[in-house]
PDB file of C-alpha atoms and ligand atoms in Angstrom:
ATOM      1  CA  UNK I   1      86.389   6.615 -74.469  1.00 54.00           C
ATOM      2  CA  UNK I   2      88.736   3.907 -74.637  1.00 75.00           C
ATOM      3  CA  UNK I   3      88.073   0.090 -73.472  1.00 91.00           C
ATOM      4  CA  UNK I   4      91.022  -2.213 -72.573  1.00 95.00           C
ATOM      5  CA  UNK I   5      92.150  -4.257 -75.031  1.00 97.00           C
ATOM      6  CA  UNK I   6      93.925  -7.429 -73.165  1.00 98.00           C
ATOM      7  CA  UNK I   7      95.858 -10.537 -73.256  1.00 98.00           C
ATOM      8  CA  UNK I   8      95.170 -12.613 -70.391  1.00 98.00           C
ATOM      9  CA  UNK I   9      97.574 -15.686 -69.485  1.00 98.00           C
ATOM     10  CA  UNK I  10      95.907 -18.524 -67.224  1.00 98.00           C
ATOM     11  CA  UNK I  11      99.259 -20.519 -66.438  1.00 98.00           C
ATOM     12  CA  UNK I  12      96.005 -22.791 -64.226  1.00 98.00           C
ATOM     13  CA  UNK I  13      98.605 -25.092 -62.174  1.00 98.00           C
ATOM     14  CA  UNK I  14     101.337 -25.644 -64.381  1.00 98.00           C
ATOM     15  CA  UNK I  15     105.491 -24.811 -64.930  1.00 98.00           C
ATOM     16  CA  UNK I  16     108.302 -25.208 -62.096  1.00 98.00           C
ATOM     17  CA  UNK I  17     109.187 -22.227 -60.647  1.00 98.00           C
ATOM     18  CA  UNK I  18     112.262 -21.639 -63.249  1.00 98.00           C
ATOM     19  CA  UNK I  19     109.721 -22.540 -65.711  1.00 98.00           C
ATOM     20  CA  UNK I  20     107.703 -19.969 -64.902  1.00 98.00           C
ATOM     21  CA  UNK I  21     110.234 -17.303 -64.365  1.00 98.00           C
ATOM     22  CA  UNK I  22     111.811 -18.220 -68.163  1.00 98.00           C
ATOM     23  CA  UNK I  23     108.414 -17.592 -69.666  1.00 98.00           C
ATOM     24  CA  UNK I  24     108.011 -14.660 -67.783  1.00 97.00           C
ATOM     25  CA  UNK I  25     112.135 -13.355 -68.994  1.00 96.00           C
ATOM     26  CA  UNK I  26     111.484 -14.394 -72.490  1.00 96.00           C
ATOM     27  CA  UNK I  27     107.866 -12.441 -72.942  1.00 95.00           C
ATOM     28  CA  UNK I  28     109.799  -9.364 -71.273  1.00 92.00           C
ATOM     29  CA  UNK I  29     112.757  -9.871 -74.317  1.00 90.00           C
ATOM     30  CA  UNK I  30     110.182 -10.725 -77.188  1.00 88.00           C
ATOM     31  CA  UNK I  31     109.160  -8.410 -79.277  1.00 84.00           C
ATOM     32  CA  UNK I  32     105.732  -6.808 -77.781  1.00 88.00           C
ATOM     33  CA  UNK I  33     104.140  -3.448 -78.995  1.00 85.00           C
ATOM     34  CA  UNK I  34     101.454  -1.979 -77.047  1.00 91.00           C
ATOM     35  CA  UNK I  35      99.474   0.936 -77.302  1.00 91.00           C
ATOM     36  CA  UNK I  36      98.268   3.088 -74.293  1.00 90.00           C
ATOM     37  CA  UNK I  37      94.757   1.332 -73.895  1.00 94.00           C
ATOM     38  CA  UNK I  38      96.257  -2.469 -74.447  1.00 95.00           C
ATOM     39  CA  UNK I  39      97.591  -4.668 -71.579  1.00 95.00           C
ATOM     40  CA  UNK I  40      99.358  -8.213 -70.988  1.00 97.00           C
ATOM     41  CA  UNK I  41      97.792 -10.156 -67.668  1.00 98.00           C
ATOM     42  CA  UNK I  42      99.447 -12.877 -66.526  1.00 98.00           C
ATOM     43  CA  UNK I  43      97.365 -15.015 -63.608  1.00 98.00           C
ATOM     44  CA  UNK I  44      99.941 -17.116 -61.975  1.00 98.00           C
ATOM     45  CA  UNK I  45      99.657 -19.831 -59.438  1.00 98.00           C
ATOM     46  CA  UNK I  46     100.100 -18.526 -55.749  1.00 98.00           C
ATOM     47  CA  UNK I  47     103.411 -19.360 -54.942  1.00 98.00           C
ATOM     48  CA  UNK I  48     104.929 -17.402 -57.839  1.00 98.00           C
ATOM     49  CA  UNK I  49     102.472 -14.094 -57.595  1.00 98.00           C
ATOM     50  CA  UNK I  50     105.501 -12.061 -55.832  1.00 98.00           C
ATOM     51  CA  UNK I  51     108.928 -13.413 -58.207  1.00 98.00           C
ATOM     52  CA  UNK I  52     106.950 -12.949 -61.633  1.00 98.00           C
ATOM     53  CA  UNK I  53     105.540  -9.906 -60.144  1.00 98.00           C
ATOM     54  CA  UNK I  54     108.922  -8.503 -59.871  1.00 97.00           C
ATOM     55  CA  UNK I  55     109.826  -9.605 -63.163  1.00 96.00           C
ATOM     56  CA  UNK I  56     107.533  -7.914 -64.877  1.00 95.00           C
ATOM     57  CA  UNK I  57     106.538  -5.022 -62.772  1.00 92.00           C
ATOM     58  CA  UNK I  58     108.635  -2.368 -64.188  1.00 90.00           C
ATOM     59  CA  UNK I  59     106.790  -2.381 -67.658  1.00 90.00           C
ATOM     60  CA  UNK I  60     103.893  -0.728 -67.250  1.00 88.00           C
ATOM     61  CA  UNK I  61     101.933  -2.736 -69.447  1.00 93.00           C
ATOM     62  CA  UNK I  62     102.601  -5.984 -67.963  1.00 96.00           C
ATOM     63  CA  UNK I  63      99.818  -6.789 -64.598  1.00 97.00           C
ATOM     64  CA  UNK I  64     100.315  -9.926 -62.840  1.00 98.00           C
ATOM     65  CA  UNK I  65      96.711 -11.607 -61.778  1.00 98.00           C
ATOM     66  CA  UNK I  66      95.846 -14.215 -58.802  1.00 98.00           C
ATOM     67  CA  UNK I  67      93.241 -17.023 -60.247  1.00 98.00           C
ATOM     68  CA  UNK I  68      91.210 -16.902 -57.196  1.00 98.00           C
ATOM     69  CA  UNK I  69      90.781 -15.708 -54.031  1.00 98.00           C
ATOM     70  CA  UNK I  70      88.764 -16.779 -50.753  1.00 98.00           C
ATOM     71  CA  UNK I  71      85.533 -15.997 -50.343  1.00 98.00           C
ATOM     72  CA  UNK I  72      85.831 -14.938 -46.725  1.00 98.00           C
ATOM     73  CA  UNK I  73      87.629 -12.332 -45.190  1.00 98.00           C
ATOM     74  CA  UNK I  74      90.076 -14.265 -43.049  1.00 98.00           C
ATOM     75  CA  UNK I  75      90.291 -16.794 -40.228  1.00 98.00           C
ATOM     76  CA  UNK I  76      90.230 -20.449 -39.813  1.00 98.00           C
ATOM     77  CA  UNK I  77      90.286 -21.356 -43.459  1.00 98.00           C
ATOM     78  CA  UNK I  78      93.150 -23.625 -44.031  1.00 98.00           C
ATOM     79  CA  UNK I  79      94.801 -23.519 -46.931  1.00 97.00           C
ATOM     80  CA  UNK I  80      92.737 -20.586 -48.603  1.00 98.00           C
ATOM     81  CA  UNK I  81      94.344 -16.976 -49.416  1.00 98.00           C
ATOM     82  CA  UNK I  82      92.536 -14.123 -49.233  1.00 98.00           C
ATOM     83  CA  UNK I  83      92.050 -11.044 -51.286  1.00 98.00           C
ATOM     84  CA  UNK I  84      93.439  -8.821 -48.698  1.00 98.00           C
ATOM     85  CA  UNK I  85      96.832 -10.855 -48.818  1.00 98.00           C
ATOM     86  CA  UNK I  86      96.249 -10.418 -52.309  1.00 98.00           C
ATOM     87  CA  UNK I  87      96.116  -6.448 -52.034  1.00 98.00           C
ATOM     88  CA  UNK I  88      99.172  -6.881 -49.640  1.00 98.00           C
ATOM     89  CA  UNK I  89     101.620  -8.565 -52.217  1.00 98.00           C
ATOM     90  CA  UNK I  90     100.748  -5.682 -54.915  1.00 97.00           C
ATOM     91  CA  UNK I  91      98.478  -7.759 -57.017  1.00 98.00           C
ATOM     92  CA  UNK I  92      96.056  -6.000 -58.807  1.00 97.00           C
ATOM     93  CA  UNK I  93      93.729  -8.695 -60.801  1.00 98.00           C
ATOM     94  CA  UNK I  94      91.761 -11.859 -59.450  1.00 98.00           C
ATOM     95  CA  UNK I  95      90.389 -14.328 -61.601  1.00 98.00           C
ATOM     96  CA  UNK I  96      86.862 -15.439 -60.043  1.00 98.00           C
ATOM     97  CA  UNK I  97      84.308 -18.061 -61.356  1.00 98.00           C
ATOM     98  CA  UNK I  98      86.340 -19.755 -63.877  1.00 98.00           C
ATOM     99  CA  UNK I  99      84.512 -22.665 -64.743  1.00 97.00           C
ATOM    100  CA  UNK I 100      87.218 -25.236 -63.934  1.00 97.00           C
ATOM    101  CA  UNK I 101      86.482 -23.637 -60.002  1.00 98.00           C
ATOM    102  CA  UNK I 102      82.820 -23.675 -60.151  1.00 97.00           C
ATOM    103  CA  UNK I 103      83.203 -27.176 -61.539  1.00 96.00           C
ATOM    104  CA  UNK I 104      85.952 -28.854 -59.062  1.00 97.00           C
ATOM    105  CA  UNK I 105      85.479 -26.764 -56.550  1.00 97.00           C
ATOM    106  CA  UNK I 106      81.342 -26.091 -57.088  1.00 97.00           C
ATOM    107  CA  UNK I 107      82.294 -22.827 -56.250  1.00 98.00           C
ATOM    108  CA  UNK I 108      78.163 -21.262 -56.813  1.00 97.00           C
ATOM    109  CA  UNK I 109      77.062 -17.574 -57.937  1.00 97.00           C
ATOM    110  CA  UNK I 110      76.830 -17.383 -53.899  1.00 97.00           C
ATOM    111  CA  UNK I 111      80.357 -18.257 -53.286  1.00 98.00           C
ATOM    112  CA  UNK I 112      81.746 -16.157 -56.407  1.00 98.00           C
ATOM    113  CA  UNK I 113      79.343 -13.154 -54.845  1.00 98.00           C
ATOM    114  CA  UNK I 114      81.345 -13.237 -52.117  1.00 98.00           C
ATOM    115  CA  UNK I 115      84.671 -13.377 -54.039  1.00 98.00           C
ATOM    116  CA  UNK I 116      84.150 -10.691 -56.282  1.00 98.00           C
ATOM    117  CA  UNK I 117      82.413  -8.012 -53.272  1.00 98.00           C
ATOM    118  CA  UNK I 118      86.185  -9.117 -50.967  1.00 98.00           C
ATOM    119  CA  UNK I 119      88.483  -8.590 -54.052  1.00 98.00           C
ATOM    120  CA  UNK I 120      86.276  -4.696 -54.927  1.00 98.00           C
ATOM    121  CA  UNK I 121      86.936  -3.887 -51.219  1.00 98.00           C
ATOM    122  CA  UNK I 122      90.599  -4.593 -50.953  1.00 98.00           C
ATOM    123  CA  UNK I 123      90.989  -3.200 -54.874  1.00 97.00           C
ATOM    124  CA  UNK I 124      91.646  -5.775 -56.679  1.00 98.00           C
ATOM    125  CA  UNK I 125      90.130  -5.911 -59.975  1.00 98.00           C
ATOM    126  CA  UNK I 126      88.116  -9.387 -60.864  1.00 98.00           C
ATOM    127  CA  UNK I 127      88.154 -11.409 -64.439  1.00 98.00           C
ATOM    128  CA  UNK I 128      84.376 -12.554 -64.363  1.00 98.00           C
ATOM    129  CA  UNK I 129      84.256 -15.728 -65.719  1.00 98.00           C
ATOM    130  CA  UNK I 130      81.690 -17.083 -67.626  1.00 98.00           C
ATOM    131  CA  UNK I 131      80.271 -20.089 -70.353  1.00 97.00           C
ATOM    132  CA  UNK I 132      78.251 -22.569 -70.908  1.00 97.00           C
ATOM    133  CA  UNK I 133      78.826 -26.167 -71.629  1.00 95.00           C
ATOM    134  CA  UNK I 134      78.253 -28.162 -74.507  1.00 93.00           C
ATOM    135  CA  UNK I 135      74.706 -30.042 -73.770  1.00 94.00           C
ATOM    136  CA  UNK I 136      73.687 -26.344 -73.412  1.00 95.00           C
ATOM    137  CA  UNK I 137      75.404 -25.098 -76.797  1.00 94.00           C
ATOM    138  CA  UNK I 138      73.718 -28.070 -78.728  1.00 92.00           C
ATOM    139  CA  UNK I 139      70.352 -26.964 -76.828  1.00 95.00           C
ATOM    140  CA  UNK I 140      70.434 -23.095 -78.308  1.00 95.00           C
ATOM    141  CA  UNK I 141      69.937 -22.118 -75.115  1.00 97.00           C
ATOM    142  CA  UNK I 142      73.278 -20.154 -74.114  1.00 97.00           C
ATOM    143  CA  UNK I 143      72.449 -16.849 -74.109  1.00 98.00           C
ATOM    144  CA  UNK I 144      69.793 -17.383 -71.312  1.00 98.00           C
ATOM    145  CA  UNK I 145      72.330 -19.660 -69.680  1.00 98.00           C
ATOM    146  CA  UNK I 146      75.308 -16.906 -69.720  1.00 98.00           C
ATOM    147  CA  UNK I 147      72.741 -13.998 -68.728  1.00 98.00           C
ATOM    148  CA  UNK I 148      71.717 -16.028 -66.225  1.00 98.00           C
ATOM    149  CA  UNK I 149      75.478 -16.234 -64.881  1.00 98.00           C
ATOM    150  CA  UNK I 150      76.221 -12.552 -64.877  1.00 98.00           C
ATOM    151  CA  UNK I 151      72.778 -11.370 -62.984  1.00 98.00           C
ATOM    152  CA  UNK I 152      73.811 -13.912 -60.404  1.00 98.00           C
ATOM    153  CA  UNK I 153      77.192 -13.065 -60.511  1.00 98.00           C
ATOM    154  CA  UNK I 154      77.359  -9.017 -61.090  1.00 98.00           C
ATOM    155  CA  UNK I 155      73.866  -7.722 -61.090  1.00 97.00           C
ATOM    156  CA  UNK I 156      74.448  -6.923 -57.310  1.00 97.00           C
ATOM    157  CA  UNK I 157      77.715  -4.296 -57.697  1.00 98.00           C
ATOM    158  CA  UNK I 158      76.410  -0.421 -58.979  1.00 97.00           C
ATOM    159  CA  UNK I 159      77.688   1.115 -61.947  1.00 96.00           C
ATOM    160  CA  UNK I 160      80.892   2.498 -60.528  1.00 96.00           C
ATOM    161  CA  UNK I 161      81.701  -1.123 -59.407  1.00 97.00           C
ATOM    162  CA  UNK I 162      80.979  -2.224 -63.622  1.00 97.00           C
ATOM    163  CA  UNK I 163      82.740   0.430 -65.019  1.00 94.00           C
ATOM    164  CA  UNK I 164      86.185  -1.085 -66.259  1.00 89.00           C
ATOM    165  CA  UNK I 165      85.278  -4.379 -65.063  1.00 96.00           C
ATOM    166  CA  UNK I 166      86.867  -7.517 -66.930  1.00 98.00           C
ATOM    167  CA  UNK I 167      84.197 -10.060 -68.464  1.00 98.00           C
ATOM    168  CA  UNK I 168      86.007 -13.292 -69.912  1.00 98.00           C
ATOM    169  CA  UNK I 169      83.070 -15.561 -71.880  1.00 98.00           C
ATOM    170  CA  UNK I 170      85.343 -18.965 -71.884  1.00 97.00           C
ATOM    171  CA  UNK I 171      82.756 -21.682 -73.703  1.00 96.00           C
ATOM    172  CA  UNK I 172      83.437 -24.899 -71.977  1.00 95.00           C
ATOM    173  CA  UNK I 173      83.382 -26.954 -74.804  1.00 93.00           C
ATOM    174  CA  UNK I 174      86.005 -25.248 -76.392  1.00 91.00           C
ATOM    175  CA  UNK I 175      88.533 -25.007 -73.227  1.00 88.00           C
ATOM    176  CA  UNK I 176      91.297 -27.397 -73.764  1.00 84.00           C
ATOM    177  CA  UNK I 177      89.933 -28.993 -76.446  1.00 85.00           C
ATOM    178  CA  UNK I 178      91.518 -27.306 -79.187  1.00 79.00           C
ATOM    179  CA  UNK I 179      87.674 -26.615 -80.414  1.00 81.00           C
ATOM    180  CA  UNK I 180      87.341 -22.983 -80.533  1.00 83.00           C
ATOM    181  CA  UNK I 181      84.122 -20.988 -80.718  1.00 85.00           C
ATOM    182  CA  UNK I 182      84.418 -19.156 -84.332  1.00 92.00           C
ATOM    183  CA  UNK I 183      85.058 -15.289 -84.398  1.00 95.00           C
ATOM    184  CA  UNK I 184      81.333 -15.131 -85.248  1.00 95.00           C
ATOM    185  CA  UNK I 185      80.615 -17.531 -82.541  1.00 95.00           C
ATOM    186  CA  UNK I 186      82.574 -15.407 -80.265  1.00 96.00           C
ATOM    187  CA  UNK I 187      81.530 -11.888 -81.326  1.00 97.00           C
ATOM    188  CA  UNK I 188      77.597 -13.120 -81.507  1.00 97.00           C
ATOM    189  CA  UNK I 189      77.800 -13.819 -77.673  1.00 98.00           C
ATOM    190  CA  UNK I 190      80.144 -10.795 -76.513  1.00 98.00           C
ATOM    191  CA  UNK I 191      77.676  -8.224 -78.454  1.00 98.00           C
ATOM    192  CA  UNK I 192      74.561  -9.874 -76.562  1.00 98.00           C
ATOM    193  CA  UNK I 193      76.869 -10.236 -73.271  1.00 98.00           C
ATOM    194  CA  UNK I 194      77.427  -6.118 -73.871  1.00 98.00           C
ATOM    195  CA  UNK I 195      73.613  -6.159 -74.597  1.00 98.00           C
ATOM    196  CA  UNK I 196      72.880  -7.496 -71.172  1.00 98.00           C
ATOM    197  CA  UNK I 197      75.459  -5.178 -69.320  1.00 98.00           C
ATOM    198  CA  UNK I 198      73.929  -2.073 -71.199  1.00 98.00           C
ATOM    199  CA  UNK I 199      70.370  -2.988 -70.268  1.00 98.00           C
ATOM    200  CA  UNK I 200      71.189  -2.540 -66.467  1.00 97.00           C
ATOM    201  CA  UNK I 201      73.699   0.109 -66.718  1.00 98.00           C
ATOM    202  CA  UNK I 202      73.315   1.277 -69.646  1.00 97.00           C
ATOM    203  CA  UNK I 203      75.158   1.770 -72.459  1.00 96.00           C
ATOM    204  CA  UNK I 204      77.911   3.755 -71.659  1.00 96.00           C
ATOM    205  CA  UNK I 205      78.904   1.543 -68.566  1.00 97.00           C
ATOM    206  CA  UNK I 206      78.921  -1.131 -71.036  1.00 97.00           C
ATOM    207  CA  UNK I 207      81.266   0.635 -73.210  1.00 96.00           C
ATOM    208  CA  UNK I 208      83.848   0.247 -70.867  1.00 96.00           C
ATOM    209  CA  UNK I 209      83.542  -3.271 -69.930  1.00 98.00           C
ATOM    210  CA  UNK I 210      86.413  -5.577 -71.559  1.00 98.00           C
ATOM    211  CA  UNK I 211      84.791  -8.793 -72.874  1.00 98.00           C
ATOM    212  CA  UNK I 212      87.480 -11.363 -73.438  1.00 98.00           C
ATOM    213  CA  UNK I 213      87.028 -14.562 -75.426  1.00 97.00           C
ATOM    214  CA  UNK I 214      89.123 -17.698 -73.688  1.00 97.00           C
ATOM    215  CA  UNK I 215      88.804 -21.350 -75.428  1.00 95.00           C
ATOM    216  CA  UNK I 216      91.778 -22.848 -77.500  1.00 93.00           C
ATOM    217  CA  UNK I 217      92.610 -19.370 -78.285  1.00 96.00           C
ATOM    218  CA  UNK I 218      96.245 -19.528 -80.128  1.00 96.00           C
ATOM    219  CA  UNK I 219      98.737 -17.924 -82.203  1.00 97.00           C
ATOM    220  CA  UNK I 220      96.742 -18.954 -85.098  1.00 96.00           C
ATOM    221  CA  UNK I 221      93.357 -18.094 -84.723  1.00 96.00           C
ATOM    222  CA  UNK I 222      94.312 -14.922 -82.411  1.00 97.00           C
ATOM    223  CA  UNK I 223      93.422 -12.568 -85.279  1.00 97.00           C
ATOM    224  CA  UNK I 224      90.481 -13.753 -86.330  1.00 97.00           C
ATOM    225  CA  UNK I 225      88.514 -13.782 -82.808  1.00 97.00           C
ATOM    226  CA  UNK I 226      90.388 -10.323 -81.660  1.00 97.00           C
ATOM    227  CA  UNK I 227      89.258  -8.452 -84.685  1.00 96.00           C
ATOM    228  CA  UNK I 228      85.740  -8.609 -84.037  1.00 96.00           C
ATOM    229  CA  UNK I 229      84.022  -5.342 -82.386  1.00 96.00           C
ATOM    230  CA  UNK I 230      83.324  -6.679 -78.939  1.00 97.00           C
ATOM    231  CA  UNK I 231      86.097  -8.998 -78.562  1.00 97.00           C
ATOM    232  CA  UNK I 232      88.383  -7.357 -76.206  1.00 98.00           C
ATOM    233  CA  UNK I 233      91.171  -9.454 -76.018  1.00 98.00           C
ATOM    234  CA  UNK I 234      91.533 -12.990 -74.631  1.00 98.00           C
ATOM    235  CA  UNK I 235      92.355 -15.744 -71.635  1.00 98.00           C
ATOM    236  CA  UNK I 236      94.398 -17.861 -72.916  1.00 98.00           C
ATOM    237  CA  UNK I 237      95.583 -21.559 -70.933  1.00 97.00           C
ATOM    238  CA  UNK I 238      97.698 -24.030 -72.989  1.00 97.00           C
ATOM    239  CA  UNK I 239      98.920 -21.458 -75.448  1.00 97.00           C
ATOM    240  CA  UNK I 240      99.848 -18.678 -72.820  1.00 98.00           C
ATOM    241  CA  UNK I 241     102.722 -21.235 -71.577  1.00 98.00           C
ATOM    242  CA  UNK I 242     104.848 -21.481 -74.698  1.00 98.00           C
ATOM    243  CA  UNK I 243     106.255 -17.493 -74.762  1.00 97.00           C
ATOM    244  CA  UNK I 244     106.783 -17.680 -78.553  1.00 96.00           C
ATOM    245  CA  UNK I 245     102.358 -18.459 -79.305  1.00 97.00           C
ATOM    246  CA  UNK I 246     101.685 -16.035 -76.463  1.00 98.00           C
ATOM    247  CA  UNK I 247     103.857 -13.066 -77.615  1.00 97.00           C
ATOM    248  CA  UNK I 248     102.134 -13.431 -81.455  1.00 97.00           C
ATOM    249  CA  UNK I 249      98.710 -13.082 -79.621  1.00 97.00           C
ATOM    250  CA  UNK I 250      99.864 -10.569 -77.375  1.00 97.00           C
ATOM    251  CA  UNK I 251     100.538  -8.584 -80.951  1.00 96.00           C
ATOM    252  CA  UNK I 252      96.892 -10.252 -82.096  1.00 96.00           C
ATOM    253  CA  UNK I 253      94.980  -7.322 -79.863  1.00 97.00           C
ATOM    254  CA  UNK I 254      93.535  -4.767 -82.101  1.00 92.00           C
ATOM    255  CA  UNK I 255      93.694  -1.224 -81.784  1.00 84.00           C
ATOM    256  CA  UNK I 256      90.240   0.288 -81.167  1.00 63.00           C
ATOM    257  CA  UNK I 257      89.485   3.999 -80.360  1.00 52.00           C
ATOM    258  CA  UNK I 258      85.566   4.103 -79.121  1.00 48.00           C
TER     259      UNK I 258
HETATM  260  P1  13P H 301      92.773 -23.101 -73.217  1.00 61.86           P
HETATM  261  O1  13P H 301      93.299 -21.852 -73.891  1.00 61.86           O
HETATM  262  O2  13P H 301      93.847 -24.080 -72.859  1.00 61.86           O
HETATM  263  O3  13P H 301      91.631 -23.709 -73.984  1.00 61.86           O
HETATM  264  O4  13P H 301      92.161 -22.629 -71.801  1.00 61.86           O
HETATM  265  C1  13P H 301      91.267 -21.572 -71.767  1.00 61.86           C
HETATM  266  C2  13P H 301      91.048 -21.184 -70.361  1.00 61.86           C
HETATM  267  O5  13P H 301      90.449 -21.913 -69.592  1.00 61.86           O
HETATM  268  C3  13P H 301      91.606 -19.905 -69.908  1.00 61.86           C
HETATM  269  O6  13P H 301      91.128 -19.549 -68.665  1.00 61.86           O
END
């Protein structure tokens, strides 16, 4: 059994159009290797799903990813996009619960519920968010706190839904700070994220599930965090915009055979 080892970009709301589409040309030129079981996401803002789409569409390792969706079906929501417009433009990932969203937009484990159950019914594979923040780190409390986040969140969807499904454990207080967990940090809380995934599926659902670590990851410290066992891979923000930093941690994902 093999799990996914991945690179996920979070471009959040940032580059010009031709900004974006550059980043996306020079990641397609740079030199990438990729095994079979590893993959590149890219979540894009709305407005450029479709041209970087295009871009990258015809290498098969390269998936293009929405950063959230509505969580109703459709109607009078103004300004919202729904997963099934989503499905419609060929996108196959959704980011859901990142914490800048539940934070800004006090999006709840209700709301995100409701994401992830639309984006499973139109196909679209979600990037499960979660993290806790730093009074909650310095209290020694955040493996409750995360647990506590994915029973809310996931605990509802049966084991065919968790097979394959896409975890990212982004620590608050190390997004954008430049303050990254450690790779022991990191690895400590994927293994007991894993831990609570195998103790309601068990553990060969929990096998499959790609745990990704997002939080200053960059070129630099890539390695390190993507080596350990149940590190799948990361989300990357400020250093997935620069194609150069993103390409070396594109080439950070390990090769694992389970
Ligand atoms: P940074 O890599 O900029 O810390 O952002 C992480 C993140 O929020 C990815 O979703």
């Amino acid at each position: 059994m093999i799990r996914k080892q991945i690179a996920a970009a979070n471009w959040k709301m940032n580059l010009s159009l031709s900004q974006a589409e550059t980043l996306a040309d020079e990641l397609m030129k740079s030199e990438i290797k990729l095994d079979i079981h590893q993959q590149v996401i890219l979540a894009v803002p709305f407005p450029y799903l479709t041209a970087i789409h295009q871009k990258v569409n015809h290498h098969n390792h390269f998936h293009v990813s929405a950063q959230n969706c509505a969580a109703t079906k459709n109607g009078a929501f103004t300004g919202e996009v729904s997963a099934e417009m989503l499905r419609d433009i060929d996108i196959q990932y959704v980011i859901i619960g990142h914490s800048e969203r539940r934070a800004y937009y006090h999006e709840t484990s209700d709301i995100l519920v409701e994401k992830i159950n639309l984006a499973l019914e139109y196909g679209l594979k979600p990037i499960f968010c979660c993290g806790e923040p730093l009074s909650i780190r310095e209290e020694g409390t955040q493996n409750e706190f995360v647990a506590h986040q994915l029973k809310e969140g996931l605990f509802h969807l049966d084991a065919e839904q968790m097979k394959h499904f896409i975890i990212a454990y982004e620590p608050i207080w190390a997004i954008g700070t430049g303050k990254t967990a450690s790779s022991d940090q990191a690895q400590e809380m994927h293994q007991y994220i894993r831990k609570v995934i195998a103790d309601q599926y068990g553990h060969s659902i929990a096998d499959t599930v790609s745990i990704l670590y997002g939080g200053s990851v960059k070129a630099n410290n890539a390695e390190d965090i993507f080596s350990k066992p149940d590190v799948d891979g990361g989300l990357v923000g400020g250093a997935s915009l620069v194609a150069s930093e993103f390409s070396t941690i594109i080439n950070s994902l390990k090769s694992i055979i389970l």
